[in-house]
mmCIF file of C-alpha atoms and ligand atoms in Angstrom:
data_model
loop_
_atom_site.group_PDB
_atom_site.id
_atom_site.type_symbol
_atom_site.label_atom_id
_atom_site.label_comp_id
_atom_site.label_asym_id
_atom_site.label_seq_id
_atom_site.Cartn_x
_atom_site.Cartn_y
_atom_site.Cartn_z
ATOM 1 C CA MET N 1 78.964 138.485 111.131
ATOM 2 C CA SER N 2 79.835 135.041 109.935
ATOM 3 C CA LEU N 3 83.411 133.916 109.430
ATOM 4 C CA ILE N 4 84.583 131.971 106.381
ATOM 5 C CA VAL N 5 87.943 130.251 106.030
ATOM 6 C CA GLN N 6 88.890 129.756 102.383
ATOM 7 C CA LYS N 7 91.843 127.753 101.123
ATOM 8 C CA TYR N 8 93.358 128.210 97.684
ATOM 9 C CA GLY N 9 95.631 125.479 96.326
ATOM 10 C CA GLY N 10 98.713 125.832 94.147
ATOM 11 C CA THR N 11 96.986 125.931 90.747
ATOM 12 C CA SER N 12 94.466 128.504 91.984
ATOM 13 C CA VAL N 13 97.374 130.857 92.790
ATOM 14 C CA GLY N 14 99.646 129.596 89.991
ATOM 15 C CA SER N 15 100.311 133.002 88.384
ATOM 16 C CA THR N 16 99.942 136.668 89.273
ATOM 17 C CA GLU N 17 96.846 136.779 87.072
ATOM 18 C CA ARG N 18 95.315 133.913 89.046
ATOM 19 C CA ILE N 19 96.286 135.553 92.325
ATOM 20 C CA ARG N 20 94.412 138.645 91.118
ATOM 21 C CA ARG N 21 91.331 136.496 90.531
ATOM 22 C CA VAL N 22 91.622 134.945 93.983
ATOM 23 C CA ALA N 23 91.876 138.472 95.403
ATOM 24 C CA GLU N 24 88.597 139.365 93.649
ATOM 25 C CA ARG N 25 86.880 136.284 95.023
ATOM 26 C CA VAL N 26 88.086 136.961 98.552
ATOM 27 C CA ILE N 27 86.951 140.583 98.354
ATOM 28 C CA ALA N 28 83.573 139.537 96.944
ATOM 29 C CA THR N 29 83.148 137.189 99.908
ATOM 30 C CA GLN N 30 83.898 140.009 102.303
ATOM 31 C CA ARG N 31 81.521 142.374 100.492
ATOM 32 C CA ALA N 32 78.797 139.750 100.766
ATOM 33 C CA GLY N 33 78.993 140.381 104.499
ATOM 34 C CA HIS N 34 81.479 137.871 105.854
ATOM 35 C CA ARG N 35 84.753 138.004 107.699
ATOM 36 C CA VAL N 36 87.348 136.149 105.620
ATOM 37 C CA ALA N 37 90.556 134.315 106.440
ATOM 38 C CA ALA N 38 92.279 132.840 103.378
ATOM 39 C CA VAL N 39 94.913 130.105 103.547
ATOM 40 C CA VAL N 40 97.125 129.722 100.486
ATOM 41 C CA SER N 41 99.522 127.144 99.079
ATOM 42 C CA ALA N 42 102.719 127.879 97.229
ATOM 43 C CA MET N 43 102.237 128.712 93.538
ATOM 44 C CA SER N 44 101.949 125.422 91.632
ATOM 45 C CA GLY N 45 105.280 123.727 91.020
ATOM 46 C CA VAL N 46 107.183 125.918 93.480
ATOM 47 C CA THR N 47 107.490 123.357 96.273
ATOM 48 C CA ASP N 48 108.775 120.754 93.803
ATOM 49 C CA THR N 49 111.239 123.223 92.291
ATOM 50 C CA LEU N 50 112.600 124.095 95.730
ATOM 51 C CA LEU N 51 112.915 120.405 96.608
ATOM 52 C CA GLY N 52 114.739 119.804 93.332
ATOM 53 C CA MET N 53 117.245 122.540 94.101
ATOM 54 C CA ALA N 54 117.808 121.111 97.562
ATOM 55 C CA ARG N 55 118.533 117.691 96.097
ATOM 56 C CA GLU N 56 120.969 119.158 93.581
ATOM 57 C CA LEU N 57 123.014 120.374 96.509
ATOM 58 C CA SER N 58 122.624 117.471 98.873
ATOM 59 C CA PRO N 59 121.468 113.865 98.557
ATOM 60 C CA ARG N 60 119.917 114.119 102.016
ATOM 61 C CA PRO N 61 119.218 117.753 102.836
ATOM 62 C CA THR N 62 119.008 118.629 106.526
ATOM 63 C CA GLU N 63 115.337 118.532 107.470
ATOM 64 C CA ARG N 64 115.485 121.765 109.420
ATOM 65 C CA GLU N 65 116.829 123.571 106.361
ATOM 66 C CA LEU N 66 114.253 121.901 104.117
ATOM 67 C CA ASP N 67 111.547 123.464 106.251
ATOM 68 C CA VAL N 68 113.174 126.892 106.136
ATOM 69 C CA LEU N 69 113.385 126.512 102.351
ATOM 70 C CA LEU N 70 109.912 125.109 101.634
ATOM 71 C CA ALA N 71 108.178 127.639 103.863
ATOM 72 C CA THR N 72 109.283 130.371 101.440
ATOM 73 C CA GLY N 73 106.874 129.019 98.806
ATOM 74 C CA GLU N 74 103.795 129.874 100.831
ATOM 75 C CA GLN N 75 105.380 133.045 102.151
ATOM 76 C CA THR N 76 105.639 134.329 98.575
ATOM 77 C CA THR N 77 101.953 133.702 97.935
ATOM 78 C CA ILE N 78 100.613 135.351 101.103
ATOM 79 C CA ALA N 79 102.491 138.563 100.378
ATOM 80 C CA LEU N 80 101.396 138.660 96.726
ATOM 81 C CA LEU N 81 97.770 137.952 97.560
ATOM 82 C CA ALA N 82 97.694 140.571 100.303
ATOM 83 C CA MET N 83 99.193 143.115 97.886
ATOM 84 C CA ALA N 84 96.620 142.248 95.225
ATOM 85 C CA ILE N 85 93.784 142.692 97.711
ATOM 86 C CA ASN N 86 95.165 145.978 98.991
ATOM 87 C CA ALA N 87 95.599 147.207 95.419
ATOM 88 C CA ALA N 88 91.972 146.362 94.697
ATOM 89 C CA GLY N 89 90.830 148.633 97.502
ATOM 90 C CA ALA N 90 90.167 146.227 100.369
ATOM 91 C CA ARG N 91 92.416 145.730 103.398
ATOM 92 C CA ALA N 92 94.438 142.553 103.845
ATOM 93 C CA VAL N 93 97.274 141.483 106.096
ATOM 94 C CA SER N 94 99.497 138.446 105.580
ATOM 95 C CA PHE N 95 100.603 136.032 108.293
ATOM 96 C CA THR N 96 103.300 133.369 108.090
ATOM 97 C CA GLY N 97 102.474 130.214 110.038
ATOM 98 C CA ALA N 98 104.522 131.507 112.961
ATOM 99 C CA GLN N 99 102.828 134.903 112.909
ATOM 100 C CA ALA N 100 99.454 133.174 112.808
ATOM 101 C CA GLY N 101 100.317 131.447 116.101
ATOM 102 C CA ILE N 102 100.398 127.940 114.595
ATOM 103 C CA VAL N 103 102.542 125.970 117.027
ATOM 104 C CA THR N 104 103.699 122.482 116.036
ATOM 105 C CA ASP N 105 105.858 119.718 117.425
ATOM 106 C CA GLY N 106 109.470 119.563 116.305
ATOM 107 C CA THR N 107 109.185 116.847 113.642
ATOM 108 C CA HIS N 108 110.657 118.726 110.699
ATOM 109 C CA THR N 109 109.022 118.167 107.260
ATOM 110 C CA ARG N 110 105.977 116.443 108.795
ATOM 111 C CA ALA N 111 105.195 118.337 111.956
ATOM 112 C CA ARG N 112 101.905 118.003 113.804
ATOM 113 C CA ILE N 113 99.917 121.012 114.903
ATOM 114 C CA ALA N 114 99.913 121.277 118.698
ATOM 115 C CA ASN N 115 98.042 124.518 119.176
ATOM 116 C CA ILE N 116 96.830 127.629 117.379
ATOM 117 C CA ASP N 117 96.563 130.957 119.148
ATOM 118 C CA PRO N 118 94.122 132.912 116.984
ATOM 119 C CA ALA N 119 94.118 136.128 119.057
ATOM 120 C CA GLU N 120 96.050 138.307 116.617
ATOM 121 C CA MET N 121 94.110 137.026 113.581
ATOM 122 C CA GLN N 122 90.863 137.507 115.440
ATOM 123 C CA ALA N 123 91.754 141.107 116.256
ATOM 124 C CA ARG N 124 92.551 141.871 112.618
ATOM 125 C CA LEU N 125 89.336 140.213 111.448
ATOM 126 C CA ASP N 126 87.311 142.195 113.979
ATOM 127 C CA ASP N 127 88.975 145.277 112.595
ATOM 128 C CA GLY N 128 87.601 144.504 109.108
ATOM 129 C CA GLU N 129 90.812 143.226 107.610
ATOM 130 C CA ILE N 130 91.102 140.163 105.396
ATOM 131 C CA VAL N 131 93.587 137.767 106.960
ATOM 132 C CA ILE N 132 95.868 135.812 104.612
ATOM 133 C CA VAL N 133 97.657 132.837 106.184
ATOM 134 C CA ALA N 134 100.514 130.759 104.775
ATOM 135 C CA GLY N 135 99.467 127.133 104.542
ATOM 136 C CA PHE N 136 101.664 124.137 105.308
ATOM 137 C CA GLN N 137 103.824 125.790 107.967
ATOM 138 C CA GLY N 138 104.120 126.556 111.635
ATOM 139 C CA ARG N 139 106.721 127.014 114.299
ATOM 140 C CA THR N 140 107.877 125.048 117.281
ATOM 141 C CA MET N 141 107.634 126.381 120.831
ATOM 142 C CA ALA N 142 111.298 127.298 120.434
ATOM 143 C CA GLY N 143 110.576 129.295 117.290
ATOM 144 C CA GLN N 144 111.914 126.907 114.646
ATOM 145 C CA VAL N 145 110.171 126.892 111.255
ATOM 146 C CA THR N 146 108.330 123.636 110.526
ATOM 147 C CA THR N 147 106.192 122.274 107.678
ATOM 148 C CA LEU N 148 103.240 119.901 107.875
ATOM 149 C CA GLY N 149 103.964 117.376 105.110
ATOM 150 C CA ARG N 150 103.040 117.548 101.424
ATOM 151 C CA GLY N 151 99.586 118.938 100.822
ATOM 152 C CA GLY N 152 99.682 120.446 104.316
ATOM 153 C CA SER N 153 97.884 123.671 103.394
ATOM 154 C CA ASP N 154 94.652 121.695 103.575
ATOM 155 C CA LEU N 155 95.480 120.873 107.174
ATOM 156 C CA THR N 156 96.223 124.515 107.945
ATOM 157 C CA ALA N 157 92.819 125.508 106.588
ATOM 158 C CA ILE N 158 90.878 122.897 108.543
ATOM 159 C CA ALA N 159 92.802 123.583 111.749
ATOM 160 C CA LEU N 160 92.316 127.319 111.329
ATOM 161 C CA ALA N 161 88.581 126.855 110.782
ATOM 162 C CA ALA N 162 88.478 124.929 114.063
ATOM 163 C CA ALA N 163 90.596 127.469 115.971
ATOM 164 C CA LEU N 164 88.654 130.482 114.671
ATOM 165 C CA LYS N 165 85.328 128.656 115.117
ATOM 166 C CA ALA N 166 84.551 129.503 111.502
ATOM 167 C CA ASP N 167 81.022 129.166 110.184
ATOM 168 C CA GLN N 168 82.268 127.741 106.896
ATOM 169 C CA CYS N 169 85.462 126.244 105.500
ATOM 170 C CA GLN N 170 85.836 126.225 101.725
ATOM 171 C CA ILE N 171 88.666 124.365 100.014
ATOM 172 C CA PHE N 172 89.149 125.913 96.573
ATOM 173 C CA THR N 173 90.949 123.724 94.093
ATOM 174 C CA ASP N 174 91.146 122.993 90.361
ATOM 175 C CA VAL N 175 88.290 120.473 90.298
ATOM 176 C CA ASP N 176 84.588 121.037 90.923
ATOM 177 C CA GLY N 177 84.437 118.736 93.930
ATOM 178 C CA VAL N 178 84.671 115.070 94.791
ATOM 179 C CA TYR N 179 83.454 112.735 92.066
ATOM 180 C CA THR N 180 82.085 109.202 92.091
ATOM 181 C CA CYS N 181 85.338 108.302 90.303
ATOM 182 C CA ASP N 182 88.160 110.146 88.577
ATOM 183 C CA PRO N 183 86.439 111.665 85.491
ATOM 184 C CA ARG N 184 89.607 111.166 83.451
ATOM 185 C CA ILE N 185 89.065 107.438 83.866
ATOM 186 C CA VAL N 186 85.280 107.255 83.973
ATOM 187 C CA PRO N 187 83.883 110.033 81.772
ATOM 188 C CA ASP N 188 80.353 109.871 83.209
ATOM 189 C CA ALA N 189 81.530 110.161 86.821
ATOM 190 C CA ARG N 190 79.221 112.437 88.787
ATOM 191 C CA LYS N 191 80.045 115.169 91.264
ATOM 192 C CA LEU N 192 78.836 114.295 94.762
ATOM 193 C CA ASP N 193 76.819 116.908 96.652
ATOM 194 C CA GLU N 194 77.875 115.493 99.977
ATOM 195 C CA LEU N 195 79.778 112.660 101.561
ATOM 196 C CA ALA N 196 80.858 111.647 105.051
ATOM 197 C CA TYR N 197 84.354 112.334 106.426
ATOM 198 C CA GLU N 198 85.098 108.635 106.539
ATOM 199 C CA GLU N 199 84.125 108.134 102.924
ATOM 200 C CA MET N 200 86.309 111.050 101.909
ATOM 201 C CA LEU N 201 89.171 109.537 103.899
ATOM 202 C CA GLU N 202 88.858 106.184 102.158
ATOM 203 C CA LEU N 203 88.607 107.881 98.792
ATOM 204 C CA ALA N 204 91.533 110.193 99.528
ATOM 205 C CA SER N 205 93.797 107.503 100.891
ATOM 206 C CA SER N 206 92.926 105.167 98.060
ATOM 207 C CA GLY N 207 93.977 107.466 95.324
ATOM 208 C CA ALA N 208 91.404 110.239 94.833
ATOM 209 C CA LYS N 209 94.003 112.805 95.791
ATOM 210 C CA VAL N 210 91.689 115.764 96.195
ATOM 211 C CA MET N 211 92.878 116.557 99.702
ATOM 212 C CA GLN N 212 95.613 115.632 102.115
ATOM 213 C CA SER N 213 94.394 112.661 104.184
ATOM 214 C CA ARG N 214 95.622 114.080 107.460
ATOM 215 C CA SER N 215 93.475 117.162 106.963
ATOM 216 C CA VAL N 216 90.375 115.006 106.518
ATOM 217 C CA GLU N 217 91.269 113.010 109.631
ATOM 218 C CA PHE N 218 91.592 116.263 111.530
ATOM 219 C CA ALA N 219 88.221 117.494 110.225
ATOM 220 C CA ASN N 220 86.614 114.231 111.281
ATOM 221 C CA LYS N 221 88.183 114.298 114.736
ATOM 222 C CA PHE N 222 87.261 117.898 115.486
ATOM 223 C CA GLY N 223 84.004 118.039 113.530
ATOM 224 C CA VAL N 224 84.933 120.659 110.942
ATOM 225 C CA PRO N 225 82.600 120.406 107.945
ATOM 226 C CA PHE N 226 84.098 121.733 104.728
ATOM 227 C CA GLU N 227 83.278 122.212 101.074
ATOM 228 C CA VAL N 228 85.594 121.259 98.198
ATOM 229 C CA ARG N 229 84.944 123.492 95.185
ATOM 230 C CA SER N 230 86.573 125.038 92.150
ATOM 231 C CA SER N 231 88.297 128.416 92.149
ATOM 232 C CA PHE N 232 87.707 128.660 88.398
ATOM 233 C CA ASN N 233 83.898 128.870 88.445
ATOM 234 C CA ASP N 234 80.981 129.458 90.809
ATOM 235 C CA ASN N 235 79.577 125.932 90.810
ATOM 236 C CA PRO N 236 78.627 124.585 94.218
ATOM 237 C CA GLY N 237 81.104 121.945 95.337
ATOM 238 C CA THR N 238 80.997 118.835 97.514
ATOM 239 C CA HIS N 239 80.187 119.150 101.201
ATOM 240 C CA VAL N 240 82.162 116.834 103.441
ATOM 241 C CA ILE N 241 80.253 116.453 106.675
ATOM 242 C CA ALA N 242 79.549 114.209 109.639
ATOM 243 C CA GLU N 243 77.637 111.088 108.791
ATOM 244 C CA HIS N 244 73.852 111.366 109.045
ATOM 245 C CA MET N 245 71.134 108.731 108.980
ATOM 246 C CA SER N 246 70.076 108.883 105.350
ATOM 247 C CA MET N 247 73.675 108.468 104.208
ATOM 248 C CA GLU N 248 73.444 104.820 105.179
ATOM 249 C CA ASN N 249 70.954 104.314 102.362
ATOM 250 C CA VAL N 250 73.666 104.798 99.804
ATOM 251 C CA VAL N 251 75.575 101.557 99.607
ATOM 252 C CA VAL N 252 78.431 102.701 97.386
ATOM 253 C CA ARG N 253 79.330 106.385 97.321
ATOM 254 C CA GLY N 254 82.227 106.178 94.918
ATOM 255 C CA LEU N 255 85.183 104.321 93.479
ATOM 256 C CA SER N 256 88.806 105.096 93.742
ATOM 257 C CA VAL N 257 91.575 104.021 91.475
ATOM 258 C CA GLU N 258 95.215 103.810 92.415
ATOM 259 C CA LYS N 259 97.715 103.145 89.665
ATOM 260 C CA ASN N 260 101.485 102.688 89.902
ATOM 261 C CA GLN N 261 101.255 99.887 92.405
ATOM 262 C CA ALA N 262 103.475 96.841 92.686
ATOM 263 C CA LYS N 263 103.036 93.433 94.243
ATOM 264 C CA VAL N 264 105.635 91.438 96.174
ATOM 265 C CA THR N 265 105.312 87.800 97.194
ATOM 266 C CA ILE N 266 107.651 86.056 99.604
ATOM 267 C CA THR N 267 107.225 82.418 98.698
ATOM 268 C CA ALA N 268 107.234 79.381 100.987
ATOM 269 C CA VAL N 269 107.646 81.248 104.248
ATOM 270 C CA PRO N 270 107.957 78.745 107.138
ATOM 271 C CA ASP N 271 104.709 78.815 109.114
ATOM 272 C CA ARG N 272 105.903 79.765 112.598
ATOM 273 C CA PRO N 273 105.583 82.757 114.913
ATOM 274 C CA GLY N 274 107.791 85.716 114.067
ATOM 275 C CA THR N 275 108.245 85.354 110.309
ATOM 276 C CA ALA N 276 105.692 88.017 109.350
ATOM 277 C CA ALA N 277 107.169 90.269 112.033
ATOM 278 C CA SER N 278 110.649 89.905 110.517
ATOM 279 C CA VAL N 279 109.375 90.668 107.025
ATOM 280 C CA PHE N 280 107.419 93.783 107.914
ATOM 281 C CA ASN N 281 110.037 95.033 110.383
ATOM 282 C CA ALA N 282 112.571 95.006 107.595
ATOM 283 C CA LEU N 283 110.180 96.947 105.371
ATOM 284 C CA SER N 284 109.348 99.522 107.995
ATOM 285 C CA SER N 285 113.047 100.051 108.798
ATOM 286 C CA ALA N 286 113.528 100.766 105.092
ATOM 287 C CA ALA N 287 110.615 103.270 105.338
ATOM 288 C CA VAL N 288 108.595 101.318 102.780
ATOM 289 C CA VAL N 289 104.855 101.917 103.110
ATOM 290 C CA VAL N 290 102.893 98.730 102.589
ATOM 291 C CA ASP N 291 99.248 98.666 101.544
ATOM 292 C CA VAL N 292 97.259 95.438 101.068
ATOM 293 C CA ILE N 293 98.708 92.391 102.854
ATOM 294 C CA VAL N 294 97.604 88.827 102.201
ATOM 295 C CA GLN N 295 98.902 85.699 103.884
ATOM 296 C CA ASN N 296 97.624 82.365 102.793
ATOM 297 C CA VAL N 297 96.661 79.400 104.924
ATOM 298 C CA ALA N 298 99.782 77.226 105.224
ATOM 299 C CA HIS N 299 100.233 74.410 102.700
ATOM 300 C CA VAL N 300 100.648 70.852 104.037
ATOM 301 C CA THR N 301 104.379 71.491 103.724
ATOM 302 C CA GLY N 302 104.141 73.927 106.640
ATOM 303 C CA ALA N 303 104.954 76.914 104.486
ATOM 304 C CA THR N 304 102.880 79.818 103.278
ATOM 305 C CA ASP N 305 103.130 82.724 100.812
ATOM 306 C CA ILE N 306 102.957 86.306 102.052
ATOM 307 C CA SER N 307 102.044 88.947 99.480
ATOM 308 C CA PHE N 308 101.670 92.674 99.817
ATOM 309 C CA THR N 309 101.320 95.724 97.606
ATOM 310 C CA LEU N 310 103.212 98.975 97.662
ATOM 311 C CA ASN N 311 103.894 101.979 95.482
ATOM 312 C CA LYS N 312 106.012 100.893 92.537
ATOM 313 C CA ASP N 313 108.611 103.573 93.309
ATOM 314 C CA ASP N 314 109.408 101.701 96.524
ATOM 315 C CA LEU N 315 109.917 98.367 94.817
ATOM 316 C CA ASP N 316 113.718 98.429 94.694
ATOM 317 C CA ALA N 317 113.984 99.480 98.304
ATOM 318 C CA ALA N 318 111.570 96.709 99.309
ATOM 319 C CA ARG N 319 113.454 94.064 97.381
ATOM 320 C CA ALA N 320 116.780 95.133 98.872
ATOM 321 C CA ALA N 321 115.310 95.027 102.362
ATOM 322 C CA LEU N 322 113.630 91.656 101.882
ATOM 323 C CA GLU N 323 116.252 89.486 100.250
ATOM 324 C CA PRO N 324 118.410 89.031 103.366
ATOM 325 C CA VAL N 325 115.306 88.522 105.542
ATOM 326 C CA ALA N 326 113.896 85.882 103.204
ATOM 327 C CA ARG N 327 117.149 83.932 103.495
ATOM 328 C CA GLU N 328 117.267 84.375 107.253
ATOM 329 C CA ILE N 329 113.757 83.031 107.868
ATOM 330 C CA GLY N 330 114.208 80.200 105.365
ATOM 331 C CA ALA N 331 111.682 81.348 102.746
ATOM 332 C CA LYS N 332 112.060 80.190 99.178
ATOM 333 C CA GLY N 333 112.365 83.574 97.526
ATOM 334 C CA VAL N 334 111.013 87.028 96.750
ATOM 335 C CA GLU N 335 108.934 87.671 93.646
ATOM 336 C CA ALA N 336 108.180 91.234 92.650
ATOM 337 C CA LYS N 337 105.954 92.618 89.967
ATOM 338 C CA SER N 338 104.905 96.145 89.024
ATOM 339 C CA GLY N 339 102.040 97.008 86.699
ATOM 340 C CA VAL N 340 99.204 96.366 89.125
ATOM 341 C CA ALA N 341 96.515 98.771 90.298
ATOM 342 C CA LYS N 342 93.962 99.005 93.091
ATOM 343 C CA LEU N 343 90.256 99.591 92.600
ATOM 344 C CA SER N 344 88.166 100.316 95.710
ATOM 345 C CA VAL N 345 84.432 100.772 96.195
ATOM 346 C CA VAL N 346 83.617 102.976 99.184
ATOM 347 C CA GLY N 347 80.437 103.743 101.102
ATOM 348 C CA ILE N 348 79.323 103.895 104.745
ATOM 349 C CA GLY N 349 76.137 102.066 103.720
ATOM 350 C CA MET N 350 78.251 98.915 103.470
ATOM 351 C CA ARG N 351 78.164 98.672 107.252
ATOM 352 C CA SER N 352 74.510 97.800 107.154
ATOM 353 C CA HIS N 353 74.085 96.201 103.726
ATOM 354 C CA SER N 354 75.545 92.989 102.432
ATOM 355 C CA GLY N 355 76.329 91.868 98.917
ATOM 356 C CA VAL N 356 78.677 94.651 97.848
ATOM 357 C CA ALA N 357 81.679 92.354 97.488
ATOM 358 C CA ALA N 358 79.644 89.806 95.534
ATOM 359 C CA LYS N 359 78.353 92.490 93.198
ATOM 360 C CA LEU N 360 81.843 93.905 92.685
ATOM 361 C CA PHE N 361 83.309 90.496 91.869
ATOM 362 C CA ALA N 362 80.442 89.714 89.487
ATOM 363 C CA SER N 363 80.967 93.008 87.709
ATOM 364 C CA LEU N 364 84.697 92.329 87.297
ATOM 365 C CA ALA N 365 84.004 88.784 86.122
ATOM 366 C CA ALA N 366 81.594 90.028 83.464
ATOM 367 C CA ALA N 367 84.258 92.487 82.299
ATOM 368 C CA GLY N 368 86.778 89.642 82.137
ATOM 369 C CA VAL N 369 89.029 91.192 84.773
ATOM 370 C CA ASN N 370 91.068 88.857 86.949
ATOM 371 C CA ILE N 371 91.339 89.641 90.677
ATOM 372 C CA GLN N 372 94.770 89.108 92.211
ATOM 373 C CA MET N 373 94.190 90.230 95.783
ATOM 374 C CA ILE N 374 91.212 91.339 97.867
ATOM 375 C CA SER N 375 91.076 93.543 100.926
ATOM 376 C CA THR N 376 88.154 94.936 102.886
ATOM 377 C CA SER N 377 87.385 97.391 105.642
ATOM 378 C CA GLU N 378 84.065 98.262 107.218
ATOM 379 C CA ILE N 379 83.230 100.724 104.471
ATOM 380 C CA LYS N 380 85.416 99.568 101.575
ATOM 381 C CA VAL N 381 86.115 96.607 99.326
ATOM 382 C CA ALA N 382 89.327 96.811 97.322
ATOM 383 C CA VAL N 383 90.829 94.575 94.666
ATOM 384 C CA ILE N 384 94.283 94.440 93.131
ATOM 385 C CA ILE N 385 94.170 93.850 89.370
ATOM 386 C CA GLU N 386 96.425 94.259 86.322
ATOM 387 C CA GLU N 387 97.022 97.955 85.688
ATOM 388 C CA ALA N 388 96.197 97.379 82.025
ATOM 389 C CA ASP N 389 92.647 96.406 83.080
ATOM 390 C CA ILE N 390 91.975 99.359 85.357
ATOM 391 C CA THR N 391 90.048 101.642 83.000
ATOM 392 C CA ARG N 392 87.813 98.833 81.788
ATOM 393 C CA ALA N 393 87.276 97.621 85.343
ATOM 394 C CA ALA N 394 86.471 101.077 86.743
ATOM 395 C CA ARG N 395 83.960 101.815 83.975
ATOM 396 C CA ALA N 396 82.228 98.470 84.398
ATOM 397 C CA VAL N 397 81.975 98.749 88.178
ATOM 398 C CA HIS N 398 80.883 102.393 88.013
ATOM 399 C CA ALA N 399 78.097 101.402 85.602
ATOM 400 C CA ASP N 400 77.024 98.291 87.508
ATOM 401 C CA PHE N 401 76.664 100.201 90.769
ATOM 402 C CA GLY N 402 74.655 102.827 88.890
ATOM 403 C CA LEU N 403 76.908 105.635 90.047
ATOM 404 C CA ALA N 404 76.462 107.856 86.995
ATOM 405 C CA ASN N 405 72.712 108.205 87.527
ATOM 406 C CA GLY N 406 72.646 108.901 91.213
ATOM 407 C CA PRO N 407 73.573 106.480 93.929
ATOM 408 C CA LEU N 408 72.261 102.964 94.218
ATOM 409 C CA LEU N 409 69.896 102.955 97.175
ATOM 410 C CA ALA N 410 69.500 99.982 99.387
HETATM 411 N N1 LIG W 1 103.098 123.629 98.965
HETATM 412 C C1 LIG W 1 102.959 122.399 99.699
HETATM 413 C C2 LIG W 1 102.978 121.214 98.749
HETATM 414 O O1 LIG W 1 103.101 121.385 97.558
HETATM 415 C C3 LIG W 1 101.752 122.386 100.561
HETATM 416 C C4 LIG W 1 100.434 122.465 99.827
HETATM 417 O O2 LIG W 1 100.374 122.887 98.668
HETATM 418 O O3 LIG W 1 99.411 122.131 100.417
HETATM 419 O O4 LIG W 1 102.907 120.098 99.188
HETATM 420 MG MG1 MG W 2 97.221 120.580 97.567
#
């Protein structure tokens, strides 16, 4: 009998009524002849509410206690879902992360999974029970409660699918799958039937926040194909799978849009070894995550500008960290600006086809959108533009690459 791991996110279990509907779906899956393990998130908003309460009591809550606190969100959902299933006449048993044998390292609030011992879950599944597992949590070897970072229930589901050698892993969420672009920005965005792990990773880390990036990395590393689909209907979703030959024919799979970005430029940085190191050391010590970095060729004066982008919420922290460093290394100053956004085109076909950057720039030019910064990877070209231009830019690029009517083939 085949084994399916299903994951239900916060909105899918956001009320007791919705939990009842998840229970029906899980039972229907079992009655269709499968063994089912379901991973659940906390009910929507619960993790944020708990974090808010913690911050009311402490500006920097102890990380160990944060984990003990946040783990209660998922613990609530597993018990409620198991009760709903039992009440509907099937048999379910709930497992916390610890009970499910999910062992992590000791890095509280962002622990990494070290090992999963599926023996107990396996026994219950063999016995015909539906196994309900709390997402986002585990325990250390010493028995401490840990959590896996925001969005970590996705990681639990993928890791569980690997440990249980599941035949299928389905990630149920509040959207129908992965789209060629965010449909709220580009109304004729199309749902993708399939895409490669790496494309999903680029889309996820550049703003299409359908799934936690670490979970997609894990799936890629351990070869766990999964399907992203809606818990509110029966539409087939998007299959995220290992790259296959014909995927290379699609040059651009999708676009991603990241708003709320900011741009910082350190002007007239003396062109000598060690200056970039000082700048980015200061930022990393301040825990500022930097995205696109551009350094110009030095002017004849022997100085150069270094620019980078970051989330606009980190702008104050970045400025505070940089001002002393700029003085120290003899740069002219620090200029900061919010109100920029990143638009990326993504596709593994870019590895073997040229001209994507040229086409992107032409499309932006025709739409009258100015490009401030450019960054590329093997399967992505990204530009930083004014945030006010992002909708116009995304629609133009989406149209010019023909993404609404099926992918542009090479
Ligand atoms: N409840 C956690 C969060 O909100 C984990 C998850 O939902 O995946 O981040
Ligand atoms: Mg989530």
